[in-house]
Amino acid sequence: KAGVTQTPRYLIKTRGQQVTLSCSPISGHRSVSWYQQTPGQGLQFLFEYFSETQRNKGNFPGRFSGRQFSNSRSEMNVSTLELGDSALYLCASSLQGRGGDTIYFGEGSWLTVV
Amino acid sequence: QKEVEQDPGPLSVPEGAIVSLNCTYSNSAFQYFMWYRQYSRKGPELLMYTYSSGNKEDGRFTAQVDKSSKYISLFIRDSQPSDSATYLCAMSRYGNNRLAFGKGNQVVVIP
């Protein structure tokens, strides 16, 4: 069974640009969450999608957005990139997302903003 | 006060030693407790998952949860160099998939 797949794995962007990251959850999983990981703040929750609807949102500015498609694949977008957005962005998937699910993470997308 | 506290100090132990890691939390609504292992430049990998107070054992790994003290622990017996990684505690509330993480402990097992 394939795991959570994230693309691209590595990317470099310039301040002010925007970026789109993609995530394919484990087959059959309907909940997709996104996290940002930095050395200073650790892993922080961005948002969760279930059945194409955002169900939970973390404490990030509106520049961070996401969506989920009917096949459960998800994308997140960061607009007007800042240097502080340099981080590992992790996607996680689970079956139902009701709490108590086993949550699996992808390998992440490493974003460097210069 | 952060929801989940995990002393992020690195930990170096000789091969074969017992590794002891712990986290405390402030939100009594947390019902599900996890430990993830993360190797350098990789995503977190689920190691242990518990939802009640007590011990859970899986091979060389034992997870403990004490809800009354809001304290969770992970023990690694007979540690191996391949256990060298960052260990993250995480927890979530009932009906909610949002994980709150500790900062992580970097563990180095010296051969």
Short mmCIF file of C-alpha atoms in Angstrom, two decimals, chain A residues 39-107:
data_model
loop_
_atom_site.label_atom_id
_atom_site.label_comp_id
_atom_site.label_asym_id
_atom_site.label_seq_id
_atom_site.Cartn_x
_atom_site.Cartn_y
_atom_site.Cartn_z
CA PRO A 39 13.65 24.33 14.02
CA GLY A 40 12.34 27.15 16.20
CA GLN A 41 8.62 26.33 16.38
CA GLY A 42 8.59 22.61 15.77
CA LEU A 43 5.55 21.07 14.10
CA GLN A 44 2.59 23.40 13.82
CA PHE A 45 -0.85 22.55 12.46
CA LEU A 46 -1.91 24.49 9.38
CA PHE A 47 -5.30 23.05 8.40
CA GLU A 48 -7.28 19.89 7.85
CA TYR A 49 -9.55 18.92 4.98
CA PHE A 50 -12.18 16.23 4.91
CA SER A 51 -14.46 15.55 1.95
CA GLU A 52 -13.26 18.71 0.20
CA THR A 53 -14.15 20.91 3.20
CA GLN A 54 -11.76 22.65 5.53
CA ARG A 55 -12.63 21.32 8.94
CA ASN A 56 -9.90 22.78 11.13
CA LYS A 57 -7.55 25.68 10.78
CA GLY A 58 -4.43 26.58 12.71
CA ASN A 59 -3.11 29.98 13.62
CA PHE A 60 -1.50 30.99 10.34
CA PRO A 61 -2.08 34.09 8.21
CA GLY A 62 -4.41 34.04 5.24
CA ARG A 63 -1.45 33.71 2.89
CA PHE A 64 -1.61 30.03 3.69
CA SER A 65 -4.48 28.27 2.02
CA GLY A 66 -5.40 24.83 0.86
CA ARG A 67 -7.96 22.74 -0.87
CA GLN A 68 -8.96 19.14 -1.29
CA PHE A 69 -10.23 17.45 -4.42
CA SER A 70 -12.89 14.82 -4.80
CA ASN A 71 -10.25 12.08 -4.94
CA SER A 72 -8.95 13.29 -1.52
CA ARG A 73 -5.75 14.67 -3.00
CA SER A 74 -4.86 18.02 -1.47
CA GLU A 75 -2.86 21.09 -2.31
CA MET A 76 -1.65 23.91 -0.15
CA ASN A 77 -0.66 27.30 -1.39
CA VAL A 78 1.46 30.02 0.17
CA SER A 79 1.27 33.43 -1.44
CA THR A 80 3.62 36.39 -1.09
CA LEU A 81 6.37 34.24 0.36
CA GLU A 82 8.45 35.54 3.23
CA LEU A 83 11.85 34.35 4.40
CA GLY A 84 10.20 32.95 7.52
CA ASP A 85 8.12 30.58 5.42
CA SER A 86 11.22 28.47 4.83
CA ALA A 87 10.28 25.17 6.41
CA LEU A 88 9.43 21.54 5.94
CA TYR A 89 5.77 21.25 4.98
CA LEU A 90 4.26 17.93 5.96
CA CYS A 91 1.06 16.35 4.80
CA ALA A 92 -0.71 13.75 6.94
CA SER A 93 -3.60 11.50 6.10
CA SER A 94 -6.06 9.42 8.08
CA LEU A 95 -9.22 7.46 7.42
CA GLN A 96 -11.96 9.58 8.94
CA GLY A 97 -10.28 12.36 10.83
CA ARG A 98 -12.58 12.08 13.82
CA GLY A 99 -9.83 11.84 16.39
CA GLY A 100 -8.34 8.56 17.40
CA ASP A 101 -7.40 7.76 13.81
CA THR A 102 -3.92 6.57 13.04
CA ILE A 103 -2.27 9.50 11.29
CA TYR A 104 0.41 8.93 8.70
CA PHE A 105 2.83 11.54 7.42
CA GLY A 106 4.49 12.00 4.09
CA GLU A 107 8.18 12.74 3.60
#
